[in-house]
XYZ file of C-alpha atoms in Angstrom:
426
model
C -37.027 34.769 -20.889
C -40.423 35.390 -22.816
C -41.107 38.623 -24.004
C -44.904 40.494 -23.821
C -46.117 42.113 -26.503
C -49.636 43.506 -26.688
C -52.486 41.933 -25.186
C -54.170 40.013 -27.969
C -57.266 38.015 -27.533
C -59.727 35.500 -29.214
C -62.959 36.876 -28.937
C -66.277 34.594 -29.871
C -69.319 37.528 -30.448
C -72.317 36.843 -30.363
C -75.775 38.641 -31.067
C -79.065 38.837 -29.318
C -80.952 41.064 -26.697
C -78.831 42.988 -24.260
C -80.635 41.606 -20.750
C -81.049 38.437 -19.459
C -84.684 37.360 -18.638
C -85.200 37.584 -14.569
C -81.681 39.847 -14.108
C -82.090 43.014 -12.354
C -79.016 43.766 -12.889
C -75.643 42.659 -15.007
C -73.346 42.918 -11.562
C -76.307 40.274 -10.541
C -74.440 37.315 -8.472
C -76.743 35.229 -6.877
C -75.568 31.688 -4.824
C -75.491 29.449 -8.081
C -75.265 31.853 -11.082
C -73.430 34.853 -11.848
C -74.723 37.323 -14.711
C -72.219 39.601 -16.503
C -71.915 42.043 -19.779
C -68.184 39.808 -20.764
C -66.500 36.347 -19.377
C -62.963 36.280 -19.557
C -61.929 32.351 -19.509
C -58.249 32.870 -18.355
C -56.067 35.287 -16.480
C -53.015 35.607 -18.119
C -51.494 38.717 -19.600
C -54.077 39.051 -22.521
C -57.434 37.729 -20.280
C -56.390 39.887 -17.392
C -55.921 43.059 -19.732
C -59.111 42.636 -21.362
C -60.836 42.585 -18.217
C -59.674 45.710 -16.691
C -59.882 47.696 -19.777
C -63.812 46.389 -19.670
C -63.769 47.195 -16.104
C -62.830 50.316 -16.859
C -65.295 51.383 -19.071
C -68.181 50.248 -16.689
C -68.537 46.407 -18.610
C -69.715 43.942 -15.803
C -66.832 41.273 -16.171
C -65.902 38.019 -14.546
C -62.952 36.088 -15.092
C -62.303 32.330 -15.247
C -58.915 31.739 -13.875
C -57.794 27.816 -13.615
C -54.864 29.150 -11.163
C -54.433 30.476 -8.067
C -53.263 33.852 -9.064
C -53.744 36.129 -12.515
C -50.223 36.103 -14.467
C -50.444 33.384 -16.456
C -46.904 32.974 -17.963
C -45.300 35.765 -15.951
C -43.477 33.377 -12.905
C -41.530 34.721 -10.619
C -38.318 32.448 -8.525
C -37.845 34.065 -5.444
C -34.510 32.956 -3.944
C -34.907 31.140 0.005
C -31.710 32.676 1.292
C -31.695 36.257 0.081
C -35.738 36.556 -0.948
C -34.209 37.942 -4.376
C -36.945 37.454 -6.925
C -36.580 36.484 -10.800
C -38.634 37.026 -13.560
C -38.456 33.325 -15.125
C -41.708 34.059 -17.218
C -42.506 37.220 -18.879
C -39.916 40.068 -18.165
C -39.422 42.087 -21.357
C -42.256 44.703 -22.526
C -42.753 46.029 -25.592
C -41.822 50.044 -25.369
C -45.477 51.530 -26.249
C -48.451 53.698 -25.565
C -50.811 50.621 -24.625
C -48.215 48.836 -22.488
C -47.161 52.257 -20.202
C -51.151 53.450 -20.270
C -51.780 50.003 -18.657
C -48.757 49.903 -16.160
C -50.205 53.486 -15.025
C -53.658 52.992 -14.938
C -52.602 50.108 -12.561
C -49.637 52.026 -10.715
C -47.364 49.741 -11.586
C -44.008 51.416 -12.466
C -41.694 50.809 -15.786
C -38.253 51.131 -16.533
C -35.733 50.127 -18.872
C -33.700 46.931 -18.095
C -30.739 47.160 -16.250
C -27.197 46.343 -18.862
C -25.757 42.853 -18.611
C -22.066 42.865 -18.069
C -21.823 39.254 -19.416
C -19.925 38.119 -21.993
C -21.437 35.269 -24.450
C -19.950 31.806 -25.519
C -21.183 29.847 -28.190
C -21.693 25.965 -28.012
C -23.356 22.910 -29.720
C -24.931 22.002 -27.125
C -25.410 18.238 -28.466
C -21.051 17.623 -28.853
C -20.465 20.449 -26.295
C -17.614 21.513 -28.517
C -17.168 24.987 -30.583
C -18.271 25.773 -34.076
C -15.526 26.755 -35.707
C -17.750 28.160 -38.590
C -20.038 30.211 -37.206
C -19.109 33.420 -36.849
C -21.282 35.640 -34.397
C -22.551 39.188 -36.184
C -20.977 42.202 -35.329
C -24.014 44.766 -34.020
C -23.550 46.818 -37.147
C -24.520 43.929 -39.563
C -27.442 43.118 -36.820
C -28.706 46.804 -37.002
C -28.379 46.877 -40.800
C -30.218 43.728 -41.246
C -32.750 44.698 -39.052
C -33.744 48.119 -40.571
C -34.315 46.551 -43.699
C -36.594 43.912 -41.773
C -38.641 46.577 -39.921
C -38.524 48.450 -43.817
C -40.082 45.537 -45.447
C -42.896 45.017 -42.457
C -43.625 48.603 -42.987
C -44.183 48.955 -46.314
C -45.301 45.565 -47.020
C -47.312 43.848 -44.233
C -47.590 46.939 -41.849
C -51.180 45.007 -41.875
C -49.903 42.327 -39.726
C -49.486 44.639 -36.931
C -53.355 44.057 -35.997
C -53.430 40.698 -36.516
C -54.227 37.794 -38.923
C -55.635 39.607 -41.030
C -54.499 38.280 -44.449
C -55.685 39.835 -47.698
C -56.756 37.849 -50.870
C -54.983 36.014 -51.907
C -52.310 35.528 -49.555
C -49.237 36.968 -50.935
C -47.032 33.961 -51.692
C -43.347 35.453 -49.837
C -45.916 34.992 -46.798
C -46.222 31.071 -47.153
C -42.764 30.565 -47.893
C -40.261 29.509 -44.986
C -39.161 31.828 -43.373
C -35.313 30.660 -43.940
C -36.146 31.643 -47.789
C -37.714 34.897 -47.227
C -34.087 35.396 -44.987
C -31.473 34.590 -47.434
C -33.803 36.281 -50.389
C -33.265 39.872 -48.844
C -30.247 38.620 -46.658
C -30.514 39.166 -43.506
C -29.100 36.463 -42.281
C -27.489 38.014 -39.199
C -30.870 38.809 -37.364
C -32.102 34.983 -37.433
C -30.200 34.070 -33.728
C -31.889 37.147 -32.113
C -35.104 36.259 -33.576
C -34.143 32.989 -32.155
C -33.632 34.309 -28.740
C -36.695 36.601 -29.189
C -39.214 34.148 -30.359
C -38.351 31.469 -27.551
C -39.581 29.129 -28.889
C -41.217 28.654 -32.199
C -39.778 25.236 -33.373
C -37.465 25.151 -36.500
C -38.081 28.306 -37.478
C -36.478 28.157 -40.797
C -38.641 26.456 -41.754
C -41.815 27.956 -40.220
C -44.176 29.860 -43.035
C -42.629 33.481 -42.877
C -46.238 35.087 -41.793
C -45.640 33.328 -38.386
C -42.669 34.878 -37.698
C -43.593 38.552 -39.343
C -46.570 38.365 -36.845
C -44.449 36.989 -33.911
C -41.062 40.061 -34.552
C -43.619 42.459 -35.863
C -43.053 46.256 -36.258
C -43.644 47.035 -32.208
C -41.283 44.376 -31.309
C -38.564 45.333 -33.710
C -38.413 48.731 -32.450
C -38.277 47.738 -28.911
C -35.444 45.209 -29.688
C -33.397 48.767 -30.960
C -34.845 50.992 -28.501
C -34.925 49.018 -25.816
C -37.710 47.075 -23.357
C -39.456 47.609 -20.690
C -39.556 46.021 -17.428
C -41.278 46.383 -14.323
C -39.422 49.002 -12.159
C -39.477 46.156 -9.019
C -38.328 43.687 -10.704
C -41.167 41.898 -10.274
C -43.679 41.587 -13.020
C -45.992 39.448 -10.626
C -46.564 43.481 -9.422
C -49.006 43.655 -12.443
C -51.271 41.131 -11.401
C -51.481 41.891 -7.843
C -52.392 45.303 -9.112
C -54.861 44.096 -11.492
C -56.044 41.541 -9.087
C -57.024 44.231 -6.635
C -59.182 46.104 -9.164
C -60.998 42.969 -10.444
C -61.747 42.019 -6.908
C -64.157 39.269 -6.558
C -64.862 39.436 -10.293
C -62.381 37.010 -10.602
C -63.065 33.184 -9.819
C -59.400 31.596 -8.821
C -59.091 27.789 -9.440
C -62.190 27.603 -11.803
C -62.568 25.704 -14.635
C -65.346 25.890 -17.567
C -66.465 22.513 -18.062
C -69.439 23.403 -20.389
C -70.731 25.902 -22.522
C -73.313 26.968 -24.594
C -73.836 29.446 -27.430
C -77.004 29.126 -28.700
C -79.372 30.773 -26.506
C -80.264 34.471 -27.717
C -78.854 36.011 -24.910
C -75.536 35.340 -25.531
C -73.311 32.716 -23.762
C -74.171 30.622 -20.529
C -70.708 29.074 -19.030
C -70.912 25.812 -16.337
C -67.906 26.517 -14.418
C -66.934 24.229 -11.710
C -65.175 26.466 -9.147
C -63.122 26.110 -5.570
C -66.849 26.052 -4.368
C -68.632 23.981 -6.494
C -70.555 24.547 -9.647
C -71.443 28.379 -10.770
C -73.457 28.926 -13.911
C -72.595 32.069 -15.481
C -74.315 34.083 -18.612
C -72.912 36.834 -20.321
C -73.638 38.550 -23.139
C -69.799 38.135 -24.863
C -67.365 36.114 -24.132
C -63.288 36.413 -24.347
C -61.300 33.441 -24.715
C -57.585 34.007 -23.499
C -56.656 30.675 -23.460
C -54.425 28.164 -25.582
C -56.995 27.525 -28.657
C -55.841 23.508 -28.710
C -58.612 21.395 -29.041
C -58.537 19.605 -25.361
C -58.074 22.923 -23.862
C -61.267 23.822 -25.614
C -63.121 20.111 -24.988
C -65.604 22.652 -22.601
C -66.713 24.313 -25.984
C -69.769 23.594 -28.133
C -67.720 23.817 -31.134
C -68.916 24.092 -34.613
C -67.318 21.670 -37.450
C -65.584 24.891 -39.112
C -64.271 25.639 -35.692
C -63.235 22.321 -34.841
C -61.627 22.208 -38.186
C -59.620 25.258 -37.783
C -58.110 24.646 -34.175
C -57.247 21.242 -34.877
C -54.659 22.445 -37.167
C -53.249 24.172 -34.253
C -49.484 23.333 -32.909
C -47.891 23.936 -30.119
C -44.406 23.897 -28.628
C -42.698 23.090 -25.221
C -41.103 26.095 -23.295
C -39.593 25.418 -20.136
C -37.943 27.822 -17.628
C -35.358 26.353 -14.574
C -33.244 27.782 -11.668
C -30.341 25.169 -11.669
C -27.547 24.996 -8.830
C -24.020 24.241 -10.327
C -21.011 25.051 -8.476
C -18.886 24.124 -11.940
C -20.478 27.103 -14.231
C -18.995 30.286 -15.067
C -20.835 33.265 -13.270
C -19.222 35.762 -15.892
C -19.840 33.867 -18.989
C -23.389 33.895 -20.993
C -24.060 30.562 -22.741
C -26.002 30.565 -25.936
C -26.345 27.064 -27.560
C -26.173 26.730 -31.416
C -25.820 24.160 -34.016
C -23.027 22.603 -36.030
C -24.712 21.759 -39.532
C -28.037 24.065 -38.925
C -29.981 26.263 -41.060
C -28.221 29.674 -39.821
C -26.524 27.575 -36.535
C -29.731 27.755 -35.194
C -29.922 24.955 -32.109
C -31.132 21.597 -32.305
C -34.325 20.716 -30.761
C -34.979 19.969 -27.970
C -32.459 21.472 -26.471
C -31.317 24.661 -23.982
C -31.242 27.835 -25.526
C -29.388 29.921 -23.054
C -27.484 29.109 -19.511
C -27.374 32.576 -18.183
C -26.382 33.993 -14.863
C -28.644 35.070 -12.267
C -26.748 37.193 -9.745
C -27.301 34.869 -7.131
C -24.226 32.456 -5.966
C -23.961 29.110 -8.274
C -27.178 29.943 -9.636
C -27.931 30.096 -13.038
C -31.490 30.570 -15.500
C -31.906 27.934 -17.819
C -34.230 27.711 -20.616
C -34.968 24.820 -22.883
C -37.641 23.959 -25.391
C -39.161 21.074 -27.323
C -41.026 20.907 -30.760
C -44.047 19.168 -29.523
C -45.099 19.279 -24.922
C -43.525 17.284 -22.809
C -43.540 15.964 -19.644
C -41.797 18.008 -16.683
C -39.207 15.286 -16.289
C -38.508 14.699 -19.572
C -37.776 18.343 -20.036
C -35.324 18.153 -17.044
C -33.726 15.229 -18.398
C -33.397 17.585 -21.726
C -31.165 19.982 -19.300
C -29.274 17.542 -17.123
C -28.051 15.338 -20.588
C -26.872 18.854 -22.109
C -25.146 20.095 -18.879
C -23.810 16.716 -19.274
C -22.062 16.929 -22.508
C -20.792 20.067 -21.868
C -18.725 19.096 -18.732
C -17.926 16.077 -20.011
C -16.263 18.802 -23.130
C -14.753 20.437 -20.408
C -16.799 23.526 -20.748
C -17.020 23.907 -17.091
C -16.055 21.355 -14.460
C -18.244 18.919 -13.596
C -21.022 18.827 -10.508
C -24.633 17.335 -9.863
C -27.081 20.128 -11.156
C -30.157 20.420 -8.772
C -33.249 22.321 -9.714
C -34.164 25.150 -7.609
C -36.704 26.295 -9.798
C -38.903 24.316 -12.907
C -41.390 26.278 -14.945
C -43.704 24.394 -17.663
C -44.973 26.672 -20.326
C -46.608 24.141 -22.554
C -48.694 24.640 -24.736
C -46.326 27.380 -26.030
C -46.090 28.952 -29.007
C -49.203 28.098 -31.744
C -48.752 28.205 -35.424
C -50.046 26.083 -38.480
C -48.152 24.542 -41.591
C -47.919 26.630 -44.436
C -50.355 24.849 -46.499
C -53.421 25.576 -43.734
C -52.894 29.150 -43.533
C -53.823 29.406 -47.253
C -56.518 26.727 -46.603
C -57.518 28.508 -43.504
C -57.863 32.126 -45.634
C -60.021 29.932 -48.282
C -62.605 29.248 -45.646
């Protein structure tokens, strides 16, 4: 399952006068144009949080939501038979200040997760069979490992902690894969948690080591030993009705922008085609909470520079299932690894984790790609794996059926080591 953090954002400023010509006022919404302080474009967890926070502070807002509901990855499987619901999206919180200020202020309540009474087999996925070398960490070498992560973060790149922010020049251990920077201060027993954590970031040996620093920063690391949050119903969907209900109408459901431009001196003017046709909106800021790939952006008057920079963008595929199998072990916690990996970190693509839901002969899979794909082609990912392992005779065979099929793409954005320096040279 994905994990929150803190509610990042890409924010495009801009400068100019602060009132439109011919508004009387920035809650202004007329039939065919809608004036506000900030646009939001997207809903998700870092869109959504921006826009309450502005909200808040008495910041005319709208926000530009593609879907039919705020959440963005936070999907919830509710169960036909016993209207159980799953978190198949974002479940996991990170344990601080902004995250349990936020859950009040929309009286939403937290708790710690609940203890899984599972135990955990190892597989390679791709034979099915055992790895007779790998050798899972006891929790003592995890916790040692990980203090002397968390030590180096803190005293090193406690900077990262904000963001991007890169001094320069860019200290070299930062560019380096992140499989170096491991076995140089070994550590090696942390990389499948970070695995697990990080769901997914690609090969992440070989990732540059800033990507993952940034991704299992200081907040994170602490919330790994401490231990998450989680929304007290179970149900982190409960956050966005919440926040849904404050925003009100200030939030345009099944709305796309489909043009944009930045040059006027009053800011920002968004076209936006919407359920009910076309709405022009200007705003003095704007917020972008939305995958930064470049046909996600195609809306954008983009400069060269900016065009530049987000085509060196990549993503990965993330995909979350309910699967029916009368064959798998209800008790047992698969993890998948690899034979002749980096660390017996899994092949790509490929499931991470086959885990138990609670519910009868029904079990959370999740399964990622380097690159998107297509919804079927991820399922065929699953079945072929599920596959190998009853043909291994891991569990006995039967037809898995999808309940449940989540598509997270584009997941997961980072650059190869040689743009981030290029990217600081800019």
């Amino acid at each position: 399952m994905l994990k929150a953090a803190t509610f990042g954002v890409l924010a495009f400023s801009f400068s100019g006068v602060l009132a439109f010509p011919g508004a009387h006022s920035s809650h202004g919404h007329g039939p065919d144009v809608i004036y506000r302080d900030v646009a939001v474009i997207g809903g998700g967890s870092a869109g959504t949080y921006a826009a309450v926070r502005l909200n808040d502070i008495n910041v005319s807002v709208v926000v530009i939501e593609k879907d039919v509901v705020l959440g963005g990855h936070a999907d919830t499987y509710v169960d036909k038979t016993t209207g159980t619901k799953l978190n198949m999206g974002v479940a996991d919180f990170h344990k601080i200040s902004v995250v349990l200020s936020y859950a009040a202020r929309l009286g939403v309540p937290m708790s710690s997760p609940g203890a899984y009474d599972y135990s955990t087999l190892y597989y390679d996925f791709d034979t099915g069979k055992t790895v007779p070398s790998f050798v899972p960490p006891t929790d003592a070498e995890v916790g040692a490992a990980f203090a002397t992560y968390a030590n180096i973060l803190a005293t090193n790149y406690s900077y990262l902690q904000a963001g991007y922010f890169l001094p320069d020049p860019v200290p070299a251990e930062l560019l380096e894969p992140f499989g170096d920077f491991v076995n140089k201060y070994g550590i090696g027993a942390i990389m499948q948690l970070i695995n697990q954590i990080v769901q997914n970031d690609g090969d992440i040996w070989t990732m540059p080591t800033v990507q993952l620093l940034k991704a299992v920063d200081l907040s994170l690391v602490q919330s790994a030993l401490q231990g998450f949050l989680v929304v007290a119903s179970g149900n982190t969907q409960d956050l966005y009705t919440s926040a849904a209900s404050v925003l009100g109408q200030d939030v345009l459901y099944s709305s796309q922008a489909i043009k944009m431009d930045r040059h006027g001196r009053d800011g920002v003017t968004l076209t936006v085609q919407t359920a009910n046709g076309i709405q022009a909106i200007p705003a003095k800021r704007l917020v972008v909470a939305i995958p930064p790939t470049l046909d996600v952006l195609s809306a954008f008057d983009l400069t060269d520079k900016e065009r530049s920079t987000f085509s060196k963008f990549q993503s990965r595929g993330y995909y979350a299932s309910v699967v029916q199998h009368s064959g798998i072990d209800p008790t047992e916690f698969y993890t998948n690894i690899g034979t002749n990996t980096p660390f017996h970190l899994q092949n790509l693509p490929g499931i991470f984790t086959i885990q138990p839901t609670g519910l009868e002969h029904q079990y959370a899979i999740y399964a990622g790609t380097l690159s998107p794909v297509s919804n079927a082609s991820a399922q065929d990912v699953i079945v072929s794996q599920i596959e190998t392992l009853q043909n291994a005779g891991v569990f006995p065979a039967d037809t898995p059926e999808f309940l449940y099929f989540s598509n997270h793409c584009p997941f997961r954005f980072g650059v190869l080591r040689g743009f981030v320096r290029i990217a600081r040279d800019e």
